[in-house]
Every structure is written in C-alpha cells, then in structure tokens.
XYZ file of C-alpha atoms in Angstrom:
689
model
C 0.000 0.000 0.000
C 2.859 2.370 0.661
C 4.201 1.839 -2.850
C 0.714 2.382 -4.252
C 0.330 5.563 -2.305
C 3.640 6.834 -3.552
C 2.647 5.891 -7.000
C -0.645 7.701 -6.680
C 1.103 10.809 -5.417
C 3.580 10.715 -8.229
C 0.898 10.239 -10.834
C -1.217 13.028 -9.416
C 1.776 15.322 -9.324
C 2.869 14.561 -12.826
C -0.105 13.722 -15.049
C -3.153 14.070 -12.930
C -4.727 10.702 -13.840
C -3.759 11.169 -17.599
C -4.891 14.767 -18.092
C -1.931 16.887 -17.116
C 0.347 15.363 -19.727
C -1.661 17.013 -22.468
C -1.252 20.399 -20.845
C 2.485 20.318 -21.123
C 3.646 21.000 -24.664
C 6.659 23.233 -24.296
C 10.146 21.764 -24.416
C 12.685 22.397 -21.791
C 12.372 19.345 -19.465
C 15.222 18.650 -17.087
C 16.761 15.870 -19.159
C 16.025 17.389 -22.589
C 19.057 18.138 -24.751
C 19.592 21.296 -26.822
C 18.490 21.377 -30.464
C 22.022 21.622 -31.835
C 23.168 18.629 -29.855
C 20.246 16.591 -31.131
C 21.068 17.554 -34.742
C 24.623 16.496 -34.277
C 23.565 13.196 -32.861
C 21.125 12.655 -35.715
C 23.777 13.329 -38.331
C 26.141 11.046 -36.531
C 23.608 8.238 -36.566
C 22.943 8.779 -40.289
C 26.617 8.686 -41.023
C 26.963 5.524 -39.000
C 24.220 3.895 -41.029
C 26.005 4.766 -44.245
C 29.154 3.367 -42.865
C 27.418 0.137 -41.959
C 25.951 -0.081 -45.433
C 29.258 0.626 -47.205
C 31.122 -1.928 -45.325
C 34.690 -1.708 -44.242
C 35.648 0.801 -46.938
C 33.209 3.339 -45.731
C 34.395 2.959 -42.171
C 37.773 4.156 -43.277
C 36.164 7.380 -44.526
C 34.271 8.325 -41.343
C 36.482 11.207 -40.396
C 36.041 12.862 -43.793
C 32.298 12.413 -43.720
C 32.022 13.935 -40.279
C 33.789 17.002 -41.472
C 31.342 17.279 -44.366
C 28.340 16.895 -42.033
C 29.527 19.685 -39.771
C 29.904 21.897 -42.711
C 26.460 20.987 -44.052
C 24.938 21.628 -40.637
C 26.124 25.078 -40.497
C 24.412 25.869 -43.777
C 21.044 23.794 -43.353
C 19.286 25.479 -40.256
C 17.857 23.996 -36.868
C 17.915 20.246 -36.368
C 14.887 18.069 -35.280
C 14.140 18.026 -31.565
C 11.390 17.105 -28.994
C 9.043 19.827 -28.019
C 7.140 17.503 -25.576
C 8.014 14.029 -24.393
C 5.564 11.500 -22.978
C 5.174 11.271 -19.188
C 4.233 8.356 -16.917
C 0.500 7.901 -16.834
C -1.978 6.216 -14.500
C -5.341 5.295 -15.962
C -8.315 3.210 -14.896
C -9.136 0.009 -16.595
C -11.563 0.626 -19.448
C -10.845 4.329 -19.717
C -8.741 6.170 -22.362
C -4.997 6.763 -22.086
C -3.206 9.572 -23.998
C 0.572 9.784 -24.215
C 1.709 13.124 -25.653
C 4.664 13.655 -28.068
C 5.630 16.834 -30.016
C 8.642 17.333 -32.373
C 10.147 20.468 -33.782
C 12.003 20.909 -37.072
C 11.108 17.426 -38.086
C 8.721 16.311 -40.800
C 9.723 12.763 -41.160
C 8.352 9.439 -39.922
C 7.268 9.234 -36.238
C 6.408 5.957 -34.528
C 5.603 4.662 -31.016
C 7.088 1.612 -29.354
C 5.516 -0.495 -26.608
C 8.124 -2.103 -24.430
C 10.534 -1.945 -27.441
C 7.965 -3.212 -29.972
C 7.232 -0.753 -32.804
C 3.560 -0.064 -33.231
C 3.952 1.273 -36.816
C 4.268 4.581 -38.617
C 0.706 5.051 -39.787
C -1.660 7.262 -37.885
C -4.352 4.638 -37.420
C -1.841 1.966 -36.365
C -3.221 -1.056 -38.206
C -3.223 -4.190 -36.109
C -3.820 -2.241 -32.930
C -7.500 -1.628 -32.946
C -7.574 0.279 -29.700
C -4.502 2.364 -30.532
C -4.177 5.469 -32.757
C -2.031 8.584 -33.150
C -3.628 11.961 -33.104
C -2.566 15.539 -33.601
C -1.417 17.828 -36.425
C 1.605 16.186 -37.962
C 2.595 19.448 -39.698
C 2.857 21.009 -36.299
C 4.769 18.073 -34.916
C 1.908 16.597 -32.790
C 2.039 12.805 -32.503
C -0.039 11.763 -29.402
C -0.707 8.072 -28.780
C -4.284 7.144 -27.739
C -5.429 3.859 -26.168
C -9.140 3.215 -25.619
C -10.396 1.300 -23.737
C -7.355 0.574 -21.631
C -6.831 -3.013 -20.705
C -4.432 -4.699 -18.353
C -2.189 -5.727 -21.251
C -1.654 -2.062 -22.095
C 0.403 -1.570 -18.974
C 3.905 -1.135 -20.480
C 6.725 1.316 -21.244
C 6.091 3.580 -24.260
C 8.552 5.693 -26.400
C 7.996 8.265 -29.119
C 10.652 8.004 -31.896
C 11.588 10.260 -34.827
C 13.019 7.568 -37.017
C 14.631 9.668 -39.725
C 16.125 12.048 -37.237
C 17.216 9.255 -34.949
C 15.379 10.752 -31.976
C 13.874 8.705 -29.086
C 11.888 10.103 -26.202
C 12.402 8.995 -22.694
C 10.287 5.936 -21.682
C 6.814 6.696 -20.287
C 5.255 4.085 -18.028
C 1.551 3.443 -18.391
C -0.073 2.115 -15.200
C -3.492 0.509 -15.420
C -5.621 0.627 -12.262
C -8.343 -1.963 -11.631
C -11.100 -0.803 -9.207
C -12.000 -3.319 -6.466
C -15.231 -5.212 -6.617
C -17.787 -5.071 -3.831
C -16.418 -7.105 -0.913
C -18.092 -10.162 0.515
C -18.858 -10.640 4.232
C -18.925 -14.243 5.246
C -22.309 -15.234 6.610
C -24.016 -12.101 5.218
C -26.219 -10.356 4.487
C -27.750 -11.311 7.867
C -25.274 -12.593 10.396
C -26.632 -14.502 13.391
C -24.680 -13.937 16.607
C -25.022 -14.720 20.308
C -24.782 -11.827 22.699
C -21.783 -11.909 24.961
C -19.894 -14.411 22.802
C -16.844 -12.943 20.965
C -16.998 -13.368 17.183
C -14.839 -12.610 14.156
C -16.537 -11.071 11.121
C -14.594 -11.626 7.879
C -14.781 -9.290 4.883
C -13.110 -10.572 1.672
C -12.286 -8.797 -1.586
C -11.708 -10.954 -4.675
C -10.553 -10.188 -8.265
C -7.594 -8.521 -9.947
C -7.909 -5.173 -8.320
C -4.889 -2.954 -8.807
C -3.580 -1.815 -6.484
C -4.584 -4.119 -3.628
C -7.651 -2.608 -2.018
C -7.995 -1.555 1.608
C -10.908 -3.070 3.574
C -12.583 -0.906 6.211
C -15.482 -1.478 8.678
C -18.080 1.172 9.482
C -21.128 1.457 11.735
C -23.425 4.417 11.443
C -20.753 6.186 9.408
C -18.113 5.729 12.089
C -15.061 3.653 11.335
C -14.586 0.697 13.657
C -11.295 -0.229 15.215
C -10.091 -3.641 16.232
C -9.635 -5.070 12.721
C -6.851 -7.183 11.276
C -5.850 -7.233 7.608
C -4.093 -9.931 5.655
C -3.532 -10.847 2.017
C -3.727 -14.263 0.409
C -1.128 -14.902 -2.315
C -1.573 -17.234 -5.243
C 0.904 -19.969 -5.991
C 2.619 -17.839 -8.622
C 3.209 -15.156 -6.006
C 0.724 -12.766 -7.502
C -1.853 -11.165 -5.230
C -5.013 -13.121 -4.720
C -7.805 -12.081 -2.372
C -7.547 -9.876 0.677
C -9.426 -10.223 3.928
C -10.219 -8.009 6.903
C -11.378 -9.482 10.197
C -13.423 -7.495 12.710
C -13.400 -8.872 16.264
C -16.311 -7.842 18.459
C -18.353 -9.026 21.427
C -21.957 -8.215 20.593
C -24.609 -7.293 23.123
C -28.368 -7.340 22.952
C -28.251 -3.675 21.903
C -26.542 -4.747 18.664
C -29.598 -6.654 17.540
C -30.604 -5.264 14.119
C -27.447 -3.142 13.819
C -26.048 -2.495 10.323
C -22.337 -2.876 9.562
C -20.581 -1.828 6.346
C -17.427 -3.352 4.863
C -15.838 -0.993 2.319
C -13.166 -1.887 -0.245
C -11.296 1.144 -1.534
C -8.068 1.818 -3.361
C -6.365 4.420 -5.554
C -8.438 3.153 -8.427
C -11.653 3.818 -6.474
C -11.148 6.235 -3.606
C -14.853 6.273 -2.741
C -14.757 2.486 -2.461
C -17.458 -0.120 -2.789
C -19.596 -1.134 0.199
C -21.210 -4.332 1.373
C -23.829 -4.071 4.132
C -24.752 -6.740 6.650
C -27.342 -6.845 9.427
C -26.654 -8.377 12.832
C -29.274 -10.747 14.178
C -28.624 -11.283 17.855
C -29.639 -14.199 20.010
C -29.196 -13.317 23.629
C -30.199 -14.643 27.040
C -32.870 -12.765 28.998
C -32.136 -9.316 30.305
C -34.000 -9.137 33.606
C -35.391 -6.212 35.582
C -36.748 -7.022 39.067
C -38.859 -4.557 41.049
C -40.790 -4.667 44.339
C -43.897 -2.673 45.182
C -43.775 -1.235 47.758
C -40.080 -1.416 48.437
C -40.284 -0.110 52.023
C -42.917 -1.917 54.100
C -43.917 -2.651 57.654
C -43.508 -6.193 58.821
C -46.654 -8.141 57.971
C -47.630 -6.112 54.901
C -48.025 -7.568 51.406
C -45.402 -7.004 48.717
C -45.584 -7.728 44.970
C -42.418 -8.576 43.014
C -42.466 -8.075 39.227
C -39.846 -9.787 37.033
C -39.615 -8.309 33.512
C -37.314 -9.700 30.818
C -36.384 -9.178 27.165
C -34.888 -12.135 25.330
C -34.241 -13.564 21.858
C -35.528 -16.217 21.426
C -38.476 -15.679 23.805
C -38.502 -16.541 27.524
C -39.221 -20.175 28.369
C -39.501 -20.079 32.182
C -39.241 -18.248 35.498
C -37.802 -19.443 38.785
C -38.121 -17.594 42.129
C -35.928 -17.968 45.196
C -35.539 -16.299 48.595
C -32.170 -16.316 50.287
C -31.006 -18.946 47.774
C -33.854 -21.342 48.546
C -36.518 -21.928 45.868
C -39.967 -20.503 46.488
C -42.247 -23.470 45.985
C -45.261 -22.941 43.780
C -44.012 -19.619 42.347
C -44.561 -19.413 38.567
C -44.606 -16.602 36.103
C -43.283 -13.059 36.285
C -45.217 -12.049 39.441
C -44.737 -13.040 43.093
C -46.772 -11.871 46.104
C -45.486 -12.343 49.663
C -46.098 -11.136 53.213
C -42.993 -9.288 54.355
C -41.156 -10.181 57.520
C -37.745 -9.374 58.966
C -36.021 -12.104 56.954
C -36.627 -10.242 53.682
C -34.156 -7.577 54.841
C -31.220 -10.015 54.770
C -32.548 -12.691 52.423
C -33.092 -11.082 49.013
C -35.664 -12.352 46.559
C -34.250 -13.442 43.189
C -35.875 -14.099 39.822
C -34.165 -16.302 37.227
C -35.430 -16.147 33.632
C -34.421 -18.696 30.973
C -34.593 -19.103 27.195
C -32.902 -21.316 24.588
C -29.665 -19.313 24.743
C -29.203 -19.126 28.497
C -30.543 -17.610 31.695
C -30.166 -14.462 33.769
C -30.789 -13.746 37.416
C -31.637 -10.587 39.315
C -32.285 -10.125 43.036
C -33.478 -7.400 45.390
C -33.905 -7.022 49.143
C -36.842 -5.298 50.778
C -36.597 -2.469 53.274
C -38.722 -4.115 55.974
C -39.445 -2.080 59.104
C -39.647 -4.272 62.221
C -39.077 -4.043 65.943
C -35.986 -5.215 67.820
C -35.180 -8.924 67.804
C -32.553 -10.353 70.145
C -29.785 -12.056 68.211
C -27.138 -12.654 70.859
C -27.719 -12.756 74.595
C -25.134 -11.317 76.979
C -22.982 -13.992 78.557
C -22.169 -14.251 82.272
C -18.833 -12.710 83.164
C -16.497 -13.647 85.992
C -13.517 -11.400 86.738
C -11.163 -10.820 89.626
C -11.589 -7.773 91.745
C -9.890 -4.730 90.165
C -10.165 -6.024 86.620
C -12.326 -4.656 83.794
C -15.556 -6.364 82.840
C -17.639 -6.082 79.677
C -20.951 -7.405 78.381
C -22.185 -7.618 74.814
C -25.572 -8.249 73.321
C -26.909 -7.953 69.775
C -30.308 -6.735 68.674
C -31.456 -6.380 65.118
C -34.234 -4.221 63.856
C -35.106 -1.736 61.157
C -34.503 1.000 62.007
C -31.698 -0.012 64.328
C -33.002 -0.221 67.903
C -31.670 1.864 70.771
C -29.941 -0.407 73.273
C -29.381 0.607 76.910
C -27.781 -1.087 79.920
C -29.032 -1.006 83.479
C -28.532 -2.989 86.637
C -31.382 -5.198 87.720
C -33.486 -3.401 90.256
C -32.081 0.006 89.272
C -33.241 2.695 86.866
C -29.887 4.352 86.162
C -28.674 3.901 82.570
C -25.114 2.679 82.710
C -24.435 2.766 78.989
C -25.850 2.465 75.499
C -24.930 0.422 72.492
C -24.109 -3.204 72.006
C -21.316 -3.285 74.617
C -21.144 -2.283 78.284
C -17.707 -1.819 79.854
C -17.114 -1.660 83.604
C -13.608 -0.599 84.537
C -11.847 -1.876 87.660
C -14.789 -3.656 89.238
C -15.151 -4.326 92.931
C -17.365 -6.635 94.992
C -20.075 -3.979 95.029
C -20.312 -4.189 91.206
C -21.338 -7.824 91.284
C -24.906 -8.433 90.197
C -27.187 -8.861 87.204
C -26.938 -6.428 84.298
C -29.792 -5.900 81.841
C -29.460 -5.218 78.107
C -32.693 -3.592 76.942
C -33.987 -2.591 73.492
C -36.916 -0.274 73.039
C -39.811 -1.342 70.761
C -39.808 -0.187 67.138
C -42.029 2.372 65.466
C -44.769 -0.195 65.108
C -44.673 -0.906 68.833
C -43.639 -4.480 68.206
C -40.547 -6.261 69.413
C -38.197 -5.058 72.068
C -37.395 -6.668 75.364
C -34.520 -7.288 77.712
C -31.842 -9.861 78.414
C -29.603 -10.043 81.441
C -26.367 -11.603 82.523
C -24.588 -11.880 85.847
C -21.300 -10.305 86.782
C -19.353 -12.347 89.293
C -16.519 -10.537 91.011
C -13.903 -12.908 92.335
C -12.674 -11.793 95.756
C -11.459 -13.267 99.052
C -14.153 -15.103 101.054
C -16.590 -13.166 103.234
C -17.407 -15.083 106.442
C -20.293 -14.196 108.800
C -20.995 -15.904 112.138
C -24.652 -16.869 112.539
C -26.642 -16.689 115.775
C -26.435 -19.873 117.847
C -28.744 -21.017 120.640
C -27.303 -21.125 124.197
C -26.440 -24.586 125.475
C -26.545 -26.390 128.823
C -23.444 -27.489 130.493
C -22.643 -31.047 129.454
C -25.349 -30.825 126.807
C -25.128 -30.581 122.994
C -24.307 -27.275 121.262
C -24.105 -25.964 117.709
C -22.211 -23.040 116.127
C -22.785 -21.831 112.489
C -21.040 -19.550 110.012
C -22.081 -18.382 106.530
C -19.413 -18.207 103.807
C -19.687 -16.359 100.467
C -16.759 -16.672 98.111
C -16.048 -16.538 94.371
C -14.297 -18.626 93.414
C -15.577 -21.189 95.860
C -13.370 -21.580 98.921
C -10.824 -24.331 98.958
C -11.713 -25.144 102.578
C -13.767 -23.932 105.558
C -11.957 -24.525 108.863
C -13.152 -24.288 112.481
C -10.392 -23.607 114.965
C -10.188 -23.173 118.751
C -7.610 -23.406 121.491
C -6.842 -27.094 121.256
C -6.864 -27.360 117.467
C -8.913 -27.112 114.325
C -11.297 -29.187 112.256
C -12.136 -28.843 108.529
C -14.499 -31.742 108.045
C -15.582 -34.907 109.769
C -15.323 -35.425 113.526
C -12.705 -35.079 116.195
C -13.453 -36.003 119.768
C -16.480 -34.050 120.912
C -16.536 -31.975 117.709
C -18.199 -32.615 114.326
C -18.209 -30.322 111.248
C -20.903 -30.351 108.550
C -21.065 -28.142 105.442
C -24.045 -27.634 103.131
C -25.206 -24.982 100.581
C -26.837 -21.835 101.846
C -30.474 -21.385 100.842
C -29.771 -17.946 99.384
C -26.865 -16.355 97.568
C -25.605 -12.837 97.701
C -26.020 -10.743 94.526
C -23.361 -11.451 91.960
C -21.669 -14.144 93.989
C -21.843 -17.868 93.689
C -24.162 -19.590 96.174
C -22.808 -19.474 99.680
C -22.340 -22.321 102.114
C -23.079 -22.862 105.773
C -20.576 -24.630 108.005
C -21.865 -26.085 111.298
C -19.704 -27.080 114.283
C -21.459 -29.603 116.519
C -20.268 -29.994 120.149
C -21.415 -32.926 122.233
C -21.052 -32.770 126.027
C -20.145 -29.134 126.473
C -17.601 -28.196 129.103
C -16.968 -25.070 131.115
C -14.136 -24.094 128.776
C -16.443 -24.166 125.735
C -18.357 -21.188 127.086
C -15.313 -19.042 127.685
C -13.324 -19.661 124.527
C -13.782 -18.281 120.992
C -14.334 -20.443 117.976
C -12.976 -19.150 114.680
C -14.627 -19.986 111.297
C -12.274 -19.218 108.398
C -12.294 -19.829 104.613
C -9.720 -19.302 101.887
C -9.509 -19.290 98.079
C -6.875 -18.247 95.566
C -7.547 -14.556 96.204
C -7.232 -14.538 99.968
C -8.761 -15.585 103.278
C -11.622 -14.405 105.459
C -12.908 -15.384 108.882
C -15.318 -14.669 111.739
C -15.402 -15.524 115.484
C -18.307 -17.213 117.247
C -18.869 -17.874 120.960
C -21.119 -20.321 122.764
C -23.801 -18.973 125.040
C -24.625 -20.806 128.310
C -28.112 -21.704 129.594
C -28.494 -22.142 133.443
C -30.625 -24.930 135.112
C -32.328 -22.692 137.921
C -34.998 -21.071 135.769
C -36.072 -24.474 134.625
C -36.539 -25.736 138.253
C -38.671 -22.725 139.080
C -40.860 -23.337 136.075
C -41.277 -26.989 136.992
C -42.152 -26.092 140.637
C -44.702 -23.559 139.487
C -46.306 -26.062 137.190
C -46.460 -28.626 140.051
C -48.068 -26.115 142.430
C -50.663 -25.149 139.837
C -51.404 -28.795 139.228
C -51.872 -29.458 142.990
C -54.207 -26.482 143.363
C -56.271 -27.637 140.421
C -56.598 -31.106 141.930
C -57.747 -29.656 145.247
C -60.457 -27.571 143.549
C -61.684 -30.580 141.642
C -61.816 -32.597 144.872
C -63.835 -29.886 146.657
C -66.349 -29.671 143.853
C -66.761 -33.411 143.885
C -67.456 -33.465 147.692
C -70.021 -30.683 147.359
C -71.868 -32.533 144.640
C -71.831 -35.685 146.744
C -73.394 -33.909 149.742
C -76.133 -32.378 147.555
C -77.008 -35.748 146.125
C -77.321 -37.187 149.658
C -79.727 -34.379 150.715
C -82.000 -35.039 147.762
C -82.264 -38.674 148.766
C -83.403 -37.703 152.391
C -86.281 -35.622 150.981
C -87.570 -38.612 149.139
C -87.634 -40.726 152.295
C -89.430 -38.090 154.369
C -92.504 -37.558 152.210
C -94.562 -36.156 155.025
C -91.953 -33.666 156.136
C -91.696 -30.159 154.717
C -89.217 -27.500 155.708
C -90.809 -24.225 156.504
C -89.598 -21.435 154.307
C -86.832 -19.602 155.894
C -85.128 -22.676 157.314
C -81.459 -22.657 156.741
C -79.524 -25.283 154.972
C -76.113 -25.324 153.677
C -77.325 -26.368 150.240
C -80.642 -24.490 150.249
C -81.983 -23.429 146.989
C -83.820 -20.552 148.482
C -83.495 -17.197 146.865
C -82.941 -13.828 148.444
C -86.629 -13.149 148.910
C -87.071 -16.375 150.788
C -84.074 -15.475 152.871
C -85.663 -12.147 153.713
C -89.023 -13.797 154.464
C -87.362 -16.326 156.643
C -85.700 -13.610 158.576
C -89.018 -11.971 159.436
C -90.925 -15.155 160.176
C -90.184 -17.585 162.894
C -88.720 -20.719 161.688
C -91.323 -23.276 162.617
C -90.771 -26.904 163.285
C -91.050 -29.580 160.715
C -94.712 -30.594 160.390
C -96.229 -33.746 159.012
C -98.717 -33.425 156.127
C -100.241 -35.810 153.731
C -99.646 -35.259 149.989
C -101.046 -38.474 148.678
C -101.733 -36.848 145.325
C -97.955 -36.698 144.598
C -97.349 -40.377 144.366
C -97.343 -41.579 140.706
C -97.466 -39.953 137.312
C -99.416 -41.406 134.420
C -96.399 -43.337 133.208
C -96.199 -45.013 136.627
C -92.885 -43.586 137.570
C -92.157 -42.100 140.868
C -91.736 -38.388 140.758
C -89.703 -36.578 143.300
C -91.964 -34.602 145.591
C -91.536 -30.927 146.022
C -90.046 -30.408 149.508
C -91.661 -26.940 149.628
C -95.029 -28.483 148.849
C -95.465 -26.232 145.794
C -94.603 -23.081 147.633
C -92.447 -21.712 144.882
C -94.788 -22.847 142.173
C -97.734 -21.274 143.791
C -95.955 -17.974 144.074
C -94.583 -18.253 140.521
C -91.026 -17.919 141.641
C -88.340 -20.225 140.382
C -85.717 -20.930 142.942
C -82.586 -19.274 141.735
C -79.274 -21.004 141.993
C -77.301 -19.917 144.954
C -73.822 -18.788 144.379
C -72.687 -21.190 146.982
C -74.603 -24.168 145.655
C -72.648 -26.751 143.736
C -75.456 -27.714 141.341
C -78.643 -26.104 140.068
C -81.768 -27.188 141.936
C -84.189 -29.095 139.808
C -87.457 -27.428 138.840
C -90.111 -29.129 140.871
C -93.620 -29.313 139.514
C -96.831 -30.217 141.266
C -99.559 -31.683 139.145
C -102.894 -30.008 139.347
C -101.555 -26.742 140.648
C -101.424 -23.657 138.440
C -99.368 -20.589 138.913
C -101.313 -17.407 139.449
C -99.913 -13.965 139.510
C-alpha cells in the first residue's frame, strides 16, 4: 500500500490521472538536450548507417564524412528536436490513455514503441484496434491514444523520430483496476449470540490494482479492532484480501447495520457491502418490588420483567437462595417479615440461549429482635468487665444497659464496659432494646457479673447450750471462686471436716446467695457434752480461696438450770391447786345428792320457808321472808296426790309443797350451791300472779 500511495502521489503530481500530460507542450524538461546537440547526434547516426551499409571501406572514410556533415549543418538550419516528451500515466481500466509527443524541425516518420515493440508509422496503427495517433503532424503533434485501456496495455512507451534518430524517454503506463464489492462471510444477515466474541470476515476478490484496503463502518463511524491480511496465489501474484473485525456483541446490537468498504487508488470512494446483525441473547432481567419499604406483615408484589431472543421459556423464584415453591410466572406476592431484609428475593429467567438472574432485598421495618444474649462474666476484683448483646431491627433499635433493680442507665450500644470492678459491682446487668415504630418487638436480656474476691465469712446466731449438753455453732461463707476449705479452729486445734473427739463439722449450701456471687455455704460445728471451757473460749470460722482468706469468730452462750426448776415447781403447784379444787367440787356434789335422797324418804316432812340449809336453793326473797318469820318446826302433812305420774314412775316430791310454784317464783341457783336445783312441779296446781 505504501508503494501504491507513492505511486498515486507521483501520478497526481505529474499527469493528474492522464490529463496533465496534455497540458504540457513546451520543451525544456530537465533531461532534454539542446536542439544543436540533437542535430549532431542525428547526423552522426545517419553517417553511422552509411558506414554500416558501405562496409569496411566506408568505415575508413568516417572522419572525412564527419567534417562534411559539420559543414552541411552550419548551412542547413535547426535540427529536429522534442518539443514535448511522454510522461508516466496512470489510468483506470476501461478508460482512455493519452501519451503526448511533439517534435520540432522534423517532418519525417514518427512511430511509437511499446516495451521496445514498434507499433507502426501510420496514424491509425493497423493491427492495434484500440490504438491510434492523433494531432497535427505538420505542427509536430504525434499523441498516442489507447481506448479502452486493458491490463495488457500496462507497459513502457517511447515516441521516436526515425529519420532524425530521436527517441523520447520511456513513459510508463499504469493501469488501475477498481475493487469489486467485498463479501462478508455469513451475510447479508449474520446470526450472533450476545456476549460471545466473534470474528466477522470481509473478503475482496478479483484482480484489483492496487490491492484494495478493507474498512469497517457502523453508522458512518469507522470501527477499530480489525486485522488485515492478504492471500497470495501460488505464482506469487496477489489473490484475495481479507479483513477481520473482532467484536463481542450485546443485545443492543440486535438489528445493527455494519458496512465493509473496499477502496483503493483506483476507487477512492470504495465499494460497500452491508450486513445486518441478528442477535440471540439470554434474557435481560429487571426485578422490582412494590412497595419497596414496608412494615412487617404487609403484602409485597415482586415483578420480574425480561427481554430475550428467542423468547422466555420459564421463570424461577428464590428467597435467600432457597426456591420458592409454587411460584410461577413473572409475578410473586409475599407477606414481608424481617427475613426479607437479609434474604433477598431473586428471579431467574431462561430461554434457549441461556438464563439471567436478578435479586433485590426489601426495606422491611420491624421491631428489635434479640440475636445474641449477653454472657455471664467472671472477673477478679480490680479487673475490667464487659458485656455484649446484639439486637437487630429496622430502624436499628436503641440499646441501653441497666442494673437489675435500678433505673440508672449505665451505657448504650451493644457493649457495656465496667472498669476496675469491685465486689459492690457484682450483680445482674440488663441489656434492653426499646420497641420499634410499630410498637412491636423489644425486650430485655440479662447476665450476671461475678466478682472474684477473698471469702466473706459471717458468724450466725447460735442457741445457748446447757453445760454437758449438745451445742451448735454456724457460720455463713460467700466466696467466688468457691473456697478451697472452711476450717473451724479453737484453742486445742482445728477441724475442717468430719469429727474429732467431741466436735463434728458439717457443710451444706446456703439457701440464698448474695447478689453477683456464687451460692454461699453454711458450716456447722457440733459440740457434744459441752464443758466449762467451751463457754469461755472463741471459735474461729475461716475460709480461703486463691484470692485470699476471710474469717469470723463465734462464741457459745450458756443456759443455766435454775430457771427451769422454778418453772417446773410452778407447774407442780398449779397442778396441785387444780386437783384440790376438783376434789372440793366433787365433795359438794356428793353432799347435795345425799340431801335429795333424804327428801324422798321423808314424804310427810316439809321444811318451813326460811329454814337454813347449807345447800338451800332458796333465793334472796325467801331469805328475807325467813328472817321476818319464825322458823317453825317440821310438820307432818299428807300429799297423797304426789305419788305416781301417768307413766307409773315415781316423781320426786316438792319439799316446799309447791310453795315456789304457787308464788310463781323459780328458785334461783345460789352462788354457793354446787349444782342447780331441779325445777319441781306439782300436778294439778297452776301458777297465778
């Protein structure tokens, strides 16, 4: 191509595609000789011909003849010469070529040669049907015409003045062959698959001269990314040329038009071949959710739209990577919950070429949900402690920390840090999240802080003991970590567990624990057969762990015997008194019963009112009446009507002979009487007021 370009430039600069050569008719080219020199040369050639014809004899006379020619020249006038010589010419195949030649001072025979072959001296050039000589011969014009130009006309041409022995410089005729319309393999409609790289090949065939250039265009814009190569025939002559365009089509290229253009110096405008791209591409998916921001529990509709060539063959829905059973088609309706925030919904669309997948996550508003509970923490006294808990919610919940039983906010956020804790910091800490905008969710979670410290020992109250009786001492131990041992010690020695002489140690868990500490323990020291020394000495209860030791002193209280004797004596005296009262009551009742029996035996005897008796049932009025009346003697009377009742039973007779009944007064019980007097009745007697 570089040689062709240079050639084109040279031709344009010299002949202008065969037209400029005719414009130049004046002599005076750079390599043109002067007229006198040409005449001398012509005469010399003529003389040489004569010499050749005369043989050896004439050759001996050359010097004399030369002298004669110089003399004749001086007397004959100007010699023949070229006014215009032919120039190199570039012409298209099938067009007309014109090689110009003009001679001065010459009226002889003029002929043209083609690559050294004489075409003839006649103007119509018999035997060369497409060749002829034009111009006014009298004026020295002898232009060679060729029409139509064929490939075989490409040669070197000379204009010769035969009789004058003049020859022009050679003029090269170049024949250009325009390229044919190129061919795109697979055209005019090329089927491609989107996303798959492909090579499009454009090929130019024929005998185009020079070799054409193949270019790719789209919408008038030249495309880059092409490669060019030429295929040579076996003889080494140019064959076809190819240009390969490498591209990776997309679905947007479907229906696009590409142009392959073959152009050369012979046809600068070039010849085009157009192809159309027919794309097959997998689905292009667009996934939307309506509404995108929802409250937990609301309905959401997902819409999966796709463009594909060939058409879509199926849809597949998934949530968080797991297929949604029963979901078909481009639409999916769901009830939103918190999981849709972290588990996106995806839609996969398929066709014969492939498949495509799109996913989207909802903006679900929901209340706080506990994800990670705070863990119990155990640290040594003086160290830092921290708790962590995780709540999720949308929007993010506000997390606060408090101590159980307290309202003070100790911190906010997912982590609570307590620097340099002490025993007083031990306890339960609460991580709390407030409910969301919907009022749902929220709650609290707690964890215990255990502060490891030396044991804390407290002596418990113990009951006093009798001398030589059993006794018991107790102490309460709180320690974290748990104590290695709890030891009771006194003057004679110590005891950790088990028994030793009169002493026995038992240990068991305490029913309650102190806040933040591990459950405590109670250690009991049993003493059998207490002695005087046990009440005067101190007993020490001590415990130790890896952080230190703690202890407390306990003493045994003594209970005397004297108060007990007094209580027993008092109880005995009260018992004796009670027995005496019971005995007296019994004797009184016995005497009353005996008096009742004597009344029954003495039916005819009646005591006059007012008579005294130790067990009299007489009331105060009778006492007063008796005091005013003389107490008469016992009189005999006959009350035969008080013998039997209808049932035949013997009824006790009224000793007052109906006195009280007649007067309508019931004998009241005397305070001194032991029993209540029976109510006597007398048949046939009515009470009157």
